[in-house]
Amino acid sequence: MIVSIDGPAGSGKSTVADILANKLNFMHFNSGSLYRAVACYLIANNLKMDENVDLLSKLDLKVEFIDGVQHVFANGTDFTSHLRDNEVSSASSYVSKFKPIRQLVDDCQRKFVSNNNVVIEGRDIGSFVFPNAEFKFYLDCSVEVRAERRLKEEQAKGTNIDIEEIKSQIIERDKRDKERPIAPLVVPKNATIINST
């Protein structure tokens, strides 16, 4: 069974997916971690995205759950501990706009989900990757609240960042996600919309 949760950055997808997966005894699959793993590989190997799309689109991308935690491997390297690095966060949004990379990630997701019960979250899950998911949800939330949540996360990590800077990053990310030509962020057909503000 597939439960899809879509929505913009910081709307609470990961938190909700984690709680729901635990209650259902399903796997919590974070689709964004796959783009982050590609970005990690790019950074670790000092590659320029525009010049290496073909190379990156042929990565051996794998997902494994180890002790209930999702791990992502690119060409055999486990990048899980670096997926939330700030440099990776910026790069992953850029990486995700390339069609061959999206195809690589989509294929990896579909292969994994074909044999498992999952709560899967992302920005194009119910609309594009799994349009026939049994249950679809879309979380929406104000920019202000999303910025406050992100600020708390960054402060907990010891990062000194201004809330206005976070707001502008979120607005820019939303714009990129909604306006990209391939699988843009939209409310999936037949999805239940939840305001998570």
Coordinates of N, CA, C and O in Angstrom, one line a residue:
M1 N 0.8 -1.2 0.0 CA 0.0 0.0 0.0 C 0.9 1.2 0.0 O 1.9 1.3 0.6
I2 N 0.4 2.3 -0.7 CA 1.1 3.5 -0.8 C 0.3 4.7 -0.2 O -0.9 4.8 -0.6
V3 N 0.9 5.4 0.8 CA 0.2 6.6 1.3 C 1.2 7.7 0.9 O 2.4 7.7 1.3
S4 N 0.7 8.7 0.1 CA 1.6 9.8 -0.4 C 1.3 11.0 0.4 O 0.1 11.3 0.7
I5 N 2.3 11.8 0.7 CA 2.2 13.0 1.4 C 3.1 14.1 0.6 O 4.3 13.9 0.6
D6 N 2.4 15.0 0.0 CA 3.1 16.1 -0.7 C 2.9 17.4 0.0 O 2.1 17.6 0.8
G7 N 3.7 18.4 -0.4 CA 3.6 19.7 0.1 C 4.9 20.4 0.0 O 6.0 19.8 -0.3
P8 N 4.9 21.7 0.2 CA 6.2 22.5 0.1 C 7.1 22.3 1.3 O 6.8 21.6 2.3
A9 N 8.3 22.8 1.1 CA 9.4 22.6 2.1 C 8.9 23.2 3.5 O 8.4 24.3 3.5
G10 N 9.2 22.4 4.5 CA 8.8 22.9 5.9 C 7.4 22.8 6.3 O 7.0 23.3 7.3
S11 N 6.6 22.1 5.5 CA 5.1 22.0 5.8 C 4.8 20.9 6.8 O 3.7 20.8 7.3
G12 N 5.8 20.1 7.2 CA 5.7 19.1 8.2 C 5.5 17.7 7.6 O 5.2 16.7 8.3
K13 N 5.9 17.5 6.3 CA 5.7 16.2 5.7 C 6.5 15.1 6.4 O 6.0 14.0 6.7
S14 N 7.8 15.4 6.7 CA 8.6 14.3 7.4 C 8.1 13.9 8.7 O 8.0 12.7 9.1
T15 N 7.7 14.9 9.5 CA 7.2 14.7 10.9 C 5.9 13.8 10.8 O 5.7 12.8 11.5
V16 N 5.0 14.2 10.0 CA 3.7 13.5 9.8 C 3.9 12.1 9.3 O 3.3 11.2 9.7
A17 N 4.8 12.0 8.2 CA 5.0 10.7 7.6 C 5.6 9.8 8.6 O 5.3 8.6 8.6
D18 N 6.5 10.3 9.4 CA 7.2 9.4 10.4 C 6.2 8.9 11.5 O 6.1 7.7 11.8
I19 N 5.3 9.8 12.0 CA 4.3 9.4 12.9 C 3.3 8.4 12.3 O 3.0 7.3 12.9
L20 N 2.9 8.7 11.1 CA 1.9 7.8 10.4 C 2.5 6.4 10.1 O 1.8 5.4 10.3
A21 N 3.7 6.4 9.6 CA 4.4 5.1 9.3 C 4.5 4.3 10.5 O 4.3 3.1 10.5
N22 N 4.9 4.9 11.7 CA 5.0 4.2 12.9 C 3.7 3.6 13.3 O 3.6 2.4 13.8
K23 N 2.6 4.3 13.2 CA 1.3 3.9 13.6 C 0.8 2.7 12.7 O 0.1 1.8 13.2
L24 N 1.1 2.8 11.4 CA 0.7 1.8 10.5 C 1.6 0.6 10.4 O 1.3 -0.4 9.7
N25 N 2.8 0.7 11.0 CA 3.9 -0.2 10.8 C 4.3 -0.3 9.4 O 4.6 -1.4 8.8
F26 N 4.3 0.8 8.7 CA 4.8 0.9 7.3 C 6.2 1.5 7.3 O 6.7 2.0 8.4
M27 N 6.9 1.5 6.2 CA 8.2 2.2 6.1 C 7.9 3.7 5.7 O 7.1 4.0 4.9
H28 N 8.7 4.5 6.3 CA 8.7 6.0 6.0 C 9.8 6.2 5.0 O 10.9 6.2 5.3
F29 N 9.3 6.5 3.8 CA 10.3 6.8 2.6 C 10.3 8.2 2.3 O 9.3 8.8 2.0
N30 N 11.5 8.8 2.5 CA 11.7 10.2 2.2 C 12.3 10.4 0.8 O 13.4 10.0 0.5
S31 N 11.4 10.8 -0.2 CA 11.9 10.8 -1.6 C 13.0 11.9 -1.8 O 13.9 11.7 -2.6
G32 N 12.9 13.0 -1.0 CA 13.9 14.0 -1.2 C 15.4 13.6 -0.9 O 16.3 14.1 -1.4
S33 N 15.5 12.5 0.0 CA 16.8 12.0 0.3 C 17.5 11.4 -0.9 O 18.8 11.4 -0.9
L34 N 16.8 11.0 -1.9 CA 17.4 10.5 -3.1 C 18.1 11.6 -3.9 O 19.2 11.5 -4.4
Y35 N 17.4 12.7 -4.0 CA 18.0 13.9 -4.7 C 19.2 14.4 -3.9 O 20.2 14.8 -4.4
R36 N 19.1 14.3 -2.6 CA 20.2 14.8 -1.7 C 21.4 13.9 -1.9 O 22.5 14.3 -1.8
A37 N 21.2 12.6 -2.1 CA 22.3 11.6 -2.3 C 23.0 11.9 -3.6 O 24.2 11.8 -3.6
V38 N 22.2 12.3 -4.6 CA 22.9 12.6 -5.9 C 23.7 13.9 -5.7 O 24.8 14.0 -6.2
A39 N 23.1 14.9 -4.9 CA 23.9 16.1 -4.7 C 25.1 15.8 -3.9 O 26.2 16.4 -4.1
C40 N 25.0 14.9 -2.9 CA 26.2 14.5 -2.1 C 27.3 13.9 -3.0 O 28.5 14.3 -2.9
Y41 N 26.9 13.1 -3.9 CA 27.9 12.4 -4.8 C 28.5 13.5 -5.7 O 29.8 13.5 -5.9
L42 N 27.8 14.5 -6.2 CA 28.2 15.6 -7.0 C 29.3 16.4 -6.2 O 30.4 16.6 -6.7
I43 N 29.0 16.7 -5.0 CA 29.9 17.5 -4.1 C 31.1 16.7 -3.8 O 32.3 17.2 -3.9
A44 N 30.9 15.5 -3.4 CA 32.1 14.6 -2.9 C 33.1 14.4 -4.0 O 34.3 14.2 -3.8
N45 N 32.6 14.4 -5.3 CA 33.5 14.1 -6.4 C 33.8 15.4 -7.2 O 34.4 15.3 -8.3
N46 N 33.5 16.6 -6.6 CA 33.8 17.9 -7.3 C 33.4 17.9 -8.7 O 34.1 18.3 -9.6
L47 N 32.1 17.5 -8.9 CA 31.6 17.5 -10.3 C 30.7 18.7 -10.5 O 30.0 19.2 -9.5
K48 N 30.6 19.3 -11.7 CA 29.7 20.3 -12.0 C 28.5 19.7 -12.6 O 28.6 18.9 -13.6
M49 N 27.3 20.1 -12.1 CA 26.1 19.4 -12.5 C 25.8 19.5 -14.0 O 25.6 18.5 -14.7
D50 N 25.9 20.7 -14.6 CA 25.6 20.9 -16.0 C 26.4 20.0 -16.9 O 26.0 19.6 -18.0
E51 N 27.7 19.8 -16.5 CA 28.6 19.0 -17.4 C 28.5 17.5 -17.1 O 29.1 16.7 -17.9
N52 N 27.8 17.1 -16.1 CA 27.8 15.7 -15.7 C 26.4 15.1 -15.5 O 26.3 14.1 -14.8
V53 N 25.4 15.6 -16.2 CA 24.1 15.1 -16.1 C 24.0 13.6 -16.5 O 23.4 12.8 -15.8
D54 N 24.7 13.3 -17.6 CA 24.7 11.9 -18.1 C 25.3 10.9 -17.1 O 24.8 9.8 -16.8
L55 N 26.4 11.3 -16.5 CA 27.1 10.5 -15.6 C 26.3 10.3 -14.3 O 26.1 9.2 -13.9
L56 N 25.7 11.4 -13.8 CA 24.9 11.3 -12.6 C 23.6 10.5 -12.8 O 23.1 9.8 -11.9
S57 N 23.1 10.6 -14.0 CA 21.8 9.9 -14.3 C 22.0 8.3 -14.4 O 21.1 7.6 -14.4
K58 N 23.3 7.9 -14.4 CA 23.6 6.5 -14.4 C 24.1 6.0 -13.1 O 24.6 4.9 -13.0
L59 N 24.0 6.8 -12.0 CA 24.4 6.4 -10.7 C 23.6 5.1 -10.3 O 22.5 5.0 -10.6
D60 N 24.3 4.3 -9.5 CA 23.7 3.1 -8.9 C 23.1 3.6 -7.6 O 23.8 3.7 -6.6
L61 N 21.8 4.0 -7.6 CA 21.1 4.6 -6.5 C 20.3 3.6 -5.8 O 19.5 2.9 -6.4
K62 N 20.5 3.4 -4.5 CA 19.8 2.3 -3.8 C 19.3 2.8 -2.4 O 20.0 3.7 -1.8
V63 N 18.2 2.3 -2.0 CA 17.6 2.6 -0.7 C 17.6 1.3 0.2 O 17.1 0.3 -0.3
E64 N 18.1 1.4 1.4 CA 17.9 0.3 2.3 C 17.5 0.8 3.7 O 17.8 1.9 4.1
F65 N 16.7 0.0 4.3 CA 16.2 0.4 5.7 C 17.1 -0.5 6.7 O 17.0 -1.7 6.7
I66 N 17.9 0.2 7.5 CA 18.8 -0.4 8.4 C 18.3 0.0 9.8 O 18.3 1.2 10.2
D67 N 17.8 -1.0 10.6 CA 17.3 -0.8 11.9 C 16.1 0.3 11.9 O 16.0 1.1 12.7
G68 N 15.3 0.2 10.8 CA 14.2 1.0 10.6 C 14.5 2.4 10.1 O 13.6 3.2 9.9
V69 N 15.8 2.7 9.8 CA 16.2 4.0 9.3 C 16.5 3.9 7.8 O 17.3 3.0 7.4
Q70 N 16.0 4.9 7.0 CA 16.3 4.9 5.6 C 17.7 5.3 5.3 O 18.1 6.4 5.8
H71 N 18.5 4.5 4.6 CA 19.8 4.8 4.1 C 19.8 4.9 2.6 O 19.1 4.1 2.0
V72 N 20.6 5.9 2.1 CA 20.6 6.0 0.6 C 22.1 5.9 0.2 O 23.0 6.5 0.7
F73 N 22.3 5.0 -0.8 CA 23.6 4.7 -1.3 C 23.7 5.2 -2.8 O 22.8 5.0 -3.6
A74 N 24.8 5.9 -3.1 CA 25.1 6.2 -4.5 C 26.4 5.6 -4.9 O 27.4 5.9 -4.3
N75 N 26.4 4.7 -5.9 CA 27.6 4.0 -6.3 C 28.3 3.3 -5.1 O 29.5 3.3 -5.0
G76 N 27.5 2.8 -4.2 CA 28.0 2.0 -3.1 C 28.3 2.8 -1.9 O 28.6 2.2 -0.8
T77 N 28.3 4.1 -1.9 CA 28.7 4.9 -0.8 C 27.4 5.4 0.0 O 26.5 5.9 -0.7
D78 N 27.4 5.2 1.3 CA 26.2 5.6 2.1 C 26.4 7.0 2.5 O 27.3 7.4 3.2
F79 N 25.5 7.9 1.9 CA 25.6 9.3 2.1 C 24.6 9.8 3.2 O 24.4 11.0 3.4
T80 N 24.0 8.9 3.9 CA 22.9 9.2 4.8 C 23.3 10.3 5.8 O 22.5 11.2 6.1
S81 N 24.5 10.2 6.4 CA 24.9 11.2 7.4 C 25.2 12.6 6.9 O 25.3 13.5 7.7
H82 N 25.2 12.7 5.6 CA 25.5 14.1 5.0 C 24.3 14.7 4.3 O 24.3 15.8 3.7
L83 N 23.1 14.0 4.3 CA 22.0 14.4 3.5 C 21.4 15.7 4.0 O 20.8 16.4 3.2
R84 N 21.6 16.1 5.2 CA 21.1 17.4 5.7 C 22.1 18.5 5.8 O 21.8 19.6 6.4
D85 N 23.3 18.3 5.2 CA 24.3 19.4 5.2 C 23.7 20.5 4.4 O 23.0 20.3 3.4
N86 N 24.0 21.8 4.8 CA 23.5 23.0 4.2 C 23.8 23.0 2.7 O 23.0 23.4 1.9
E87 N 25.1 22.7 2.4 CA 25.5 22.7 1.0 C 24.7 21.7 0.1 O 24.4 22.0 -1.0
V88 N 24.4 20.6 0.7 CA 23.6 19.5 0.1 C 22.2 20.0 -0.2 O 21.6 19.8 -1.2
S89 N 21.6 20.7 0.8 CA 20.2 21.2 0.7 C 20.1 22.1 -0.5 O 19.1 22.0 -1.3
S90 N 21.0 23.0 -0.7 CA 21.0 24.0 -1.8 C 21.1 23.2 -3.1 O 20.4 23.4 -4.1
A91 N 22.1 22.3 -3.1 CA 22.4 21.6 -4.4 C 21.3 20.6 -4.8 O 21.0 20.5 -6.0
S92 N 20.6 20.0 -3.8 CA 19.6 19.0 -4.2 C 18.4 19.7 -4.9 O 17.8 19.0 -5.8
S93 N 18.0 20.9 -4.6 CA 17.0 21.6 -5.3 C 17.3 21.8 -6.7 O 16.5 21.7 -7.7
Y94 N 18.6 22.2 -7.0 CA 19.1 22.4 -8.3 C 19.2 21.1 -9.1 O 18.7 21.0 -10.3
V95 N 19.7 20.0 -8.5 CA 19.8 18.7 -9.1 C 18.5 18.2 -9.6 O 18.4 17.6 -10.6
S96 N 17.4 18.5 -8.8 CA 16.1 17.9 -9.1 C 15.4 18.4 -10.3 O 14.4 17.9 -10.7
K97 N 16.0 19.5 -10.9 CA 15.3 20.1 -12.0 C 15.7 19.4 -13.4 O 15.1 19.6 -14.4
F98 N 16.7 18.5 -13.3 CA 17.2 17.8 -14.5 C 16.4 16.5 -14.7 O 16.3 15.7 -13.9
K99 N 15.8 16.4 -15.9 CA 14.9 15.3 -16.3 C 15.6 13.9 -16.1 O 15.0 13.0 -15.5
P100 N 16.8 13.7 -16.5 CA 17.5 12.4 -16.4 C 17.6 12.0 -14.9 O 17.5 10.8 -14.5
I101 N 17.9 13.0 -14.0 CA 18.0 12.8 -12.6 C 16.7 12.4 -12.0 O 16.6 11.5 -11.2
R102 N 15.6 13.1 -12.4 CA 14.3 12.8 -11.9 C 13.9 11.4 -12.3 O 13.3 10.6 -11.5
Q103 N 14.3 11.0 -13.5 CA 13.9 9.6 -14.0 C 14.7 8.6 -13.2 O 14.1 7.6 -12.8
L104 N 15.9 8.8 -12.8 CA 16.7 7.9 -12.0 C 16.1 7.8 -10.6 O 15.9 6.7 -10.1
V105 N 15.7 8.9 -10.0 CA 15.1 8.9 -8.7 C 13.7 8.2 -8.7 O 13.4 7.4 -7.9
D106 N 12.9 8.5 -9.7 CA 11.6 7.9 -9.9 C 11.7 6.4 -10.0 O 10.9 5.7 -9.4
D107 N 12.6 5.9 -10.8 CA 12.8 4.5 -11.0 C 13.2 3.8 -9.7 O 12.6 2.7 -9.4
C108 N 14.0 4.5 -9.0 CA 14.5 3.9 -7.7 C 13.3 3.8 -6.7 O 13.1 2.8 -6.0
Q109 N 12.5 4.8 -6.7 CA 11.3 4.9 -5.8 C 10.3 3.8 -6.2 O 9.8 3.0 -5.3
R110 N 10.0 3.7 -7.4 CA 9.0 2.7 -7.9 C 9.5 1.3 -7.7 O 8.7 0.4 -7.3
K111 N 10.8 1.0 -7.9 CA 11.3 -0.3 -7.6 C 11.2 -0.7 -6.2 O 10.7 -1.8 -5.8
F112 N 11.5 0.2 -5.3 CA 11.5 -0.1 -3.8 C 10.0 -0.3 -3.4 O 9.7 -1.2 -2.7
V113 N 9.2 0.6 -3.8 CA 7.8 0.6 -3.3 C 7.0 -0.6 -3.8 O 6.0 -1.0 -3.2
S114 N 7.4 -1.1 -4.9 CA 6.7 -2.3 -5.5 C 6.6 -3.5 -4.6 O 5.7 -4.3 -4.7
N115 N 7.5 -3.5 -3.6 CA 7.5 -4.7 -2.7 C 7.3 -4.3 -1.2 O 7.5 -5.1 -0.3
N116 N 6.9 -3.1 -0.9 CA 6.7 -2.6 0.4 C 5.5 -1.8 0.7 O 5.0 -1.1 -0.2
N117 N 5.0 -1.8 1.9 CA 4.0 -0.8 2.4 C 4.7 0.4 2.8 O 5.6 0.4 3.7
V118 N 4.4 1.6 2.2 CA 5.1 2.8 2.6 C 4.2 4.0 2.8 O 3.2 4.1 2.2
V119 N 4.7 4.9 3.6 CA 4.3 6.3 3.6 C 5.4 7.1 3.0 O 6.5 7.1 3.5
I120 N 5.1 7.6 1.8 CA 6.2 8.3 1.1 C 5.9 9.8 0.9 O 4.7 10.1 0.6
E121 N 6.9 10.6 1.1 CA 6.7 12.0 1.1 C 7.6 12.7 0.1 O 8.6 12.2 -0.2
G122 N 7.1 13.8 -0.5 CA 7.9 14.6 -1.4 C 7.1 15.7 -2.0 O 6.2 16.3 -1.3
R123 N 7.4 16.1 -3.2 CA 6.8 17.2 -3.8 C 6.0 16.9 -5.1 O 5.4 17.7 -5.7
D124 N 6.2 15.6 -5.6 CA 5.5 15.2 -6.8 C 5.1 13.7 -6.7 O 4.8 13.0 -7.6
I125 N 4.9 13.3 -5.4 CA 4.6 11.8 -5.2 C 3.2 11.4 -5.6 O 3.0 10.5 -6.5
G126 N 2.2 12.1 -5.1 CA 0.8 11.8 -5.4 C 0.4 12.3 -6.8 O -0.6 11.8 -7.4
S127 N 1.1 13.3 -7.3 CA 0.7 13.9 -8.6 C 1.4 13.2 -9.8 O 0.8 13.1 -10.8
F128 N 2.7 12.7 -9.6 CA 3.4 12.2 -10.7 C 4.0 10.8 -10.5 O 3.9 10.0 -11.3
V129 N 4.7 10.6 -9.4 CA 5.4 9.4 -9.2 C 4.4 8.2 -8.9 O 4.5 7.1 -9.5
F130 N 3.5 8.5 -8.0 CA 2.5 7.4 -7.7 C 1.1 8.0 -7.7 O 0.4 8.2 -6.7
P131 N 0.6 8.4 -8.9 CA -0.7 9.0 -9.1 C -1.9 8.1 -8.6 O -3.0 8.5 -8.3
N132 N -1.6 6.7 -8.5 CA -2.6 5.8 -8.1 C -2.4 5.3 -6.7 O -3.0 4.3 -6.3
A133 N -1.7 6.1 -5.9 CA -1.6 5.8 -4.5 C -2.9 5.7 -3.8 O -3.9 6.4 -4.1
E134 N -3.0 4.7 -2.9 CA -4.4 4.4 -2.3 C -4.9 5.6 -1.4 O -6.0 5.9 -1.4
F135 N -3.9 6.3 -0.8 CA -4.3 7.5 0.0 C -3.3 8.6 -0.3 O -2.1 8.4 -0.3
K136 N -3.9 9.8 -0.6 CA -3.0 11.0 -0.9 C -3.4 12.2 0.0 O -4.6 12.5 0.2
F137 N -2.3 12.8 0.4 CA -2.5 14.0 1.3 C -1.6 15.1 0.8 O -0.5 14.8 0.2
Y138 N -2.0 16.3 1.0 CA -1.2 17.5 0.6 C -1.2 18.4 1.8 O -2.3 18.9 2.3
L139 N 0.0 18.6 2.4 CA 0.1 19.5 3.5 C 0.5 20.9 3.0 O 1.4 21.1 2.2
D140 N -0.2 21.9 3.6 CA 0.1 23.3 3.2 C 0.3 24.1 4.5 O -0.2 23.7 5.5
C141 N 1.1 25.2 4.4 CA 1.5 25.9 5.7 C 2.0 27.3 5.3 O 2.6 27.4 4.2
S142 N 1.8 28.2 6.1 CA 2.2 29.6 5.8 C 3.7 29.7 5.8 O 4.4 28.9 6.5
V143 N 4.2 30.6 5.0 CA 5.7 30.8 5.0 C 6.3 31.2 6.3 O 7.3 30.7 6.7
E144 N 5.5 32.0 7.1 CA 6.0 32.5 8.4 C 6.2 31.3 9.3 O 7.3 31.3 10.0
V145 N 5.2 30.4 9.4 CA 5.4 29.3 10.3 C 6.5 28.3 9.9 O 7.2 27.8 10.7
R146 N 6.5 28.1 8.6 CA 7.6 27.2 8.1 C 9.0 27.8 8.4 O 9.9 27.1 8.7
A147 N 9.1 29.1 8.3 CA 10.4 29.8 8.6 C 10.7 29.6 10.1 O 11.9 29.4 10.4
E148 N 9.7 29.8 10.9 CA 9.9 29.6 12.4 C 10.4 28.2 12.7 O 11.3 28.0 13.5
R149 N 9.8 27.2 12.1 CA 10.2 25.8 12.3 C 11.6 25.6 11.9 O 12.4 24.9 12.6
R150 N 12.0 26.1 10.7 CA 13.3 25.9 10.2 C 14.3 26.6 11.1 O 15.4 26.1 11.3
L151 N 13.9 27.8 11.6 CA 14.8 28.6 12.5 C 15.2 27.8 13.7 O 16.3 27.7 14.1
K152 N 14.1 27.1 14.3 CA 14.4 26.3 15.5 C 15.3 25.1 15.2 O 16.1 24.8 16.0
E153 N 15.1 24.5 14.0 CA 16.0 23.4 13.6 C 17.4 23.9 13.5 O 18.3 23.2 14.0
E154 N 17.6 25.0 12.9 CA 19.0 25.5 12.7 C 19.6 25.9 14.0 O 20.8 25.7 14.2
Q155 N 18.8 26.6 14.9 CA 19.3 27.0 16.2 C 19.7 25.7 17.0 O 20.7 25.8 17.7
A156 N 19.0 24.7 16.9 CA 19.3 23.4 17.6 C 20.6 22.8 17.1 O 21.3 22.2 17.9
K157 N 21.0 23.1 15.8 CA 22.2 22.6 15.3 C 23.4 23.6 15.6 O 24.5 23.4 15.2
G158 N 23.0 24.7 16.2 CA 24.0 25.7 16.5 C 24.3 26.7 15.4 O 25.3 27.4 15.4
T159 N 23.4 26.7 14.4 CA 23.6 27.6 13.2 C 23.0 28.9 13.5 O 21.9 29.0 14.0
N160 N 23.8 30.0 13.2 CA 23.3 31.4 13.4 C 22.7 31.9 12.1 O 23.5 32.1 11.1
I161 N 21.4 32.0 12.0 CA 20.8 32.4 10.7 C 19.6 33.3 11.1 O 18.9 33.1 12.1
D162 N 19.4 34.3 10.2 CA 18.3 35.3 10.4 C 17.0 34.7 9.8 O 17.0 34.1 8.7
I163 N 15.9 34.9 10.5 CA 14.6 34.4 10.1 C 14.2 35.0 8.7 O 13.5 34.3 7.9
E164 N 14.5 36.2 8.4 CA 14.2 36.8 7.1 C 14.9 36.1 6.0 O 14.4 36.0 4.9
E165 N 16.2 35.7 6.3 CA 16.9 35.0 5.3 C 16.3 33.6 5.0 O 16.2 33.2 3.9
I166 N 15.8 33.0 6.1 CA 15.1 31.7 5.9 C 13.8 31.9 5.1 O 13.5 31.1 4.2
K167 N 13.1 32.9 5.4 CA 11.8 33.2 4.7 C 12.1 33.4 3.2 O 11.4 32.8 2.3
S168 N 13.2 34.1 2.8 CA 13.5 34.3 1.4 C 13.9 33.0 0.8 O 13.6 32.8 -0.4
Q169 N 14.6 32.2 1.5 CA 15.0 30.9 1.0 C 13.8 30.0 0.7 O 13.7 29.3 -0.3
I170 N 12.8 30.0 1.6 CA 11.6 29.2 1.4 C 10.8 29.7 0.2 O 10.3 28.9 -0.6
I171 N 10.7 31.0 0.1 CA 9.9 31.6 -1.0 C 10.6 31.3 -2.3 O 9.9 30.9 -3.3
E172 N 11.9 31.3 -2.4 CA 12.6 31.0 -3.6 C 12.5 29.5 -3.9 O 12.3 29.1 -5.1
R173 N 12.5 28.7 -2.9 CA 12.4 27.2 -3.1 C 11.0 26.9 -3.6 O 10.8 26.1 -4.5
D174 N 10.0 27.5 -3.0 CA 8.6 27.3 -3.5 C 8.4 27.7 -4.9 O 7.8 26.9 -5.7
K175 N 9.0 28.8 -5.3 CA 9.0 29.3 -6.7 C 9.6 28.2 -7.6 O 9.0 27.9 -8.7
R176 N 10.8 27.8 -7.3 CA 11.5 26.8 -8.1 C 10.6 25.5 -8.2 O 10.5 24.9 -9.3
D177 N 10.1 25.0 -7.1 CA 9.3 23.8 -7.1 C 8.0 23.9 -7.9 O 7.7 22.9 -8.6
K178 N 7.4 25.0 -7.8 CA 6.1 25.2 -8.5 C 6.2 25.5 -10.0 O 5.3 25.2 -10.7
E179 N 7.4 26.1 -10.3 CA 7.5 26.5 -11.7 C 8.4 25.6 -12.6 O 8.6 25.9 -13.8
R180 N 9.0 24.6 -12.0 CA 9.8 23.7 -12.8 C 9.0 23.0 -13.8 O 7.8 22.7 -13.6
P181 N 9.6 22.8 -15.0 CA 8.8 22.3 -16.1 C 8.4 20.8 -16.0 O 7.5 20.3 -16.5
I182 N 9.2 20.1 -15.2 CA 9.0 18.6 -15.0 C 8.4 18.4 -13.6 O 9.0 18.8 -12.6
A183 N 7.3 17.7 -13.5 CA 6.6 17.3 -12.3 C 6.7 18.5 -11.2 O 7.2 18.3 -10.1
P184 N 6.1 19.6 -11.5 CA 6.1 20.7 -10.5 C 5.2 20.4 -9.3 O 4.4 19.4 -9.3
L185 N 5.5 21.1 -8.2 CA 4.7 21.0 -7.0 C 3.3 21.4 -7.2 O 3.0 22.6 -7.5
V186 N 2.3 20.5 -7.1 CA 0.9 20.8 -7.3 C 0.1 20.0 -6.2 O 0.7 19.1 -5.7
V187 N -1.2 20.3 -6.0 CA -2.0 19.5 -5.2 C -2.4 18.3 -6.1 O -3.0 18.5 -7.1
P188 N -2.1 17.1 -5.7 CA -2.4 15.9 -6.5 C -3.9 15.7 -6.6 O -4.7 16.1 -5.7
K189 N -4.4 15.2 -7.7 CA -5.8 14.9 -7.9 C -6.3 13.9 -6.8 O -5.6 13.0 -6.5
N190 N -7.4 14.3 -6.3 CA -8.1 13.5 -5.2 C -7.3 13.4 -3.9 O -7.6 12.6 -3.0
A191 N -6.4 14.4 -3.7 CA -5.7 14.4 -2.4 C -6.5 15.2 -1.4 O -7.3 16.1 -1.7
T192 N -6.4 14.8 -0.1 CA -6.9 15.5 1.0 C -6.0 16.6 1.4 O -4.8 16.3 1.7
I193 N -6.4 17.9 1.4 CA -5.6 19.0 1.7 C -5.7 19.3 3.2 O -6.8 19.4 3.8
I194 N -4.5 19.4 3.8 CA -4.5 19.7 5.3 C -3.6 20.9 5.5 O -2.5 21.0 5.1
N195 N -4.2 21.9 6.2 CA -3.4 23.1 6.5 C -2.7 22.8 7.8 O -3.3 22.6 8.9
S196 N -1.4 22.7 7.7 CA -0.5 22.3 8.9 C 0.1 23.5 9.6 O 1.0 23.4 10.4
T197 N -0.5 24.7 9.3 CA 0.0 25.9 9.9 C -0.2 25.8 11.5 O 0.7 26.2 12.2

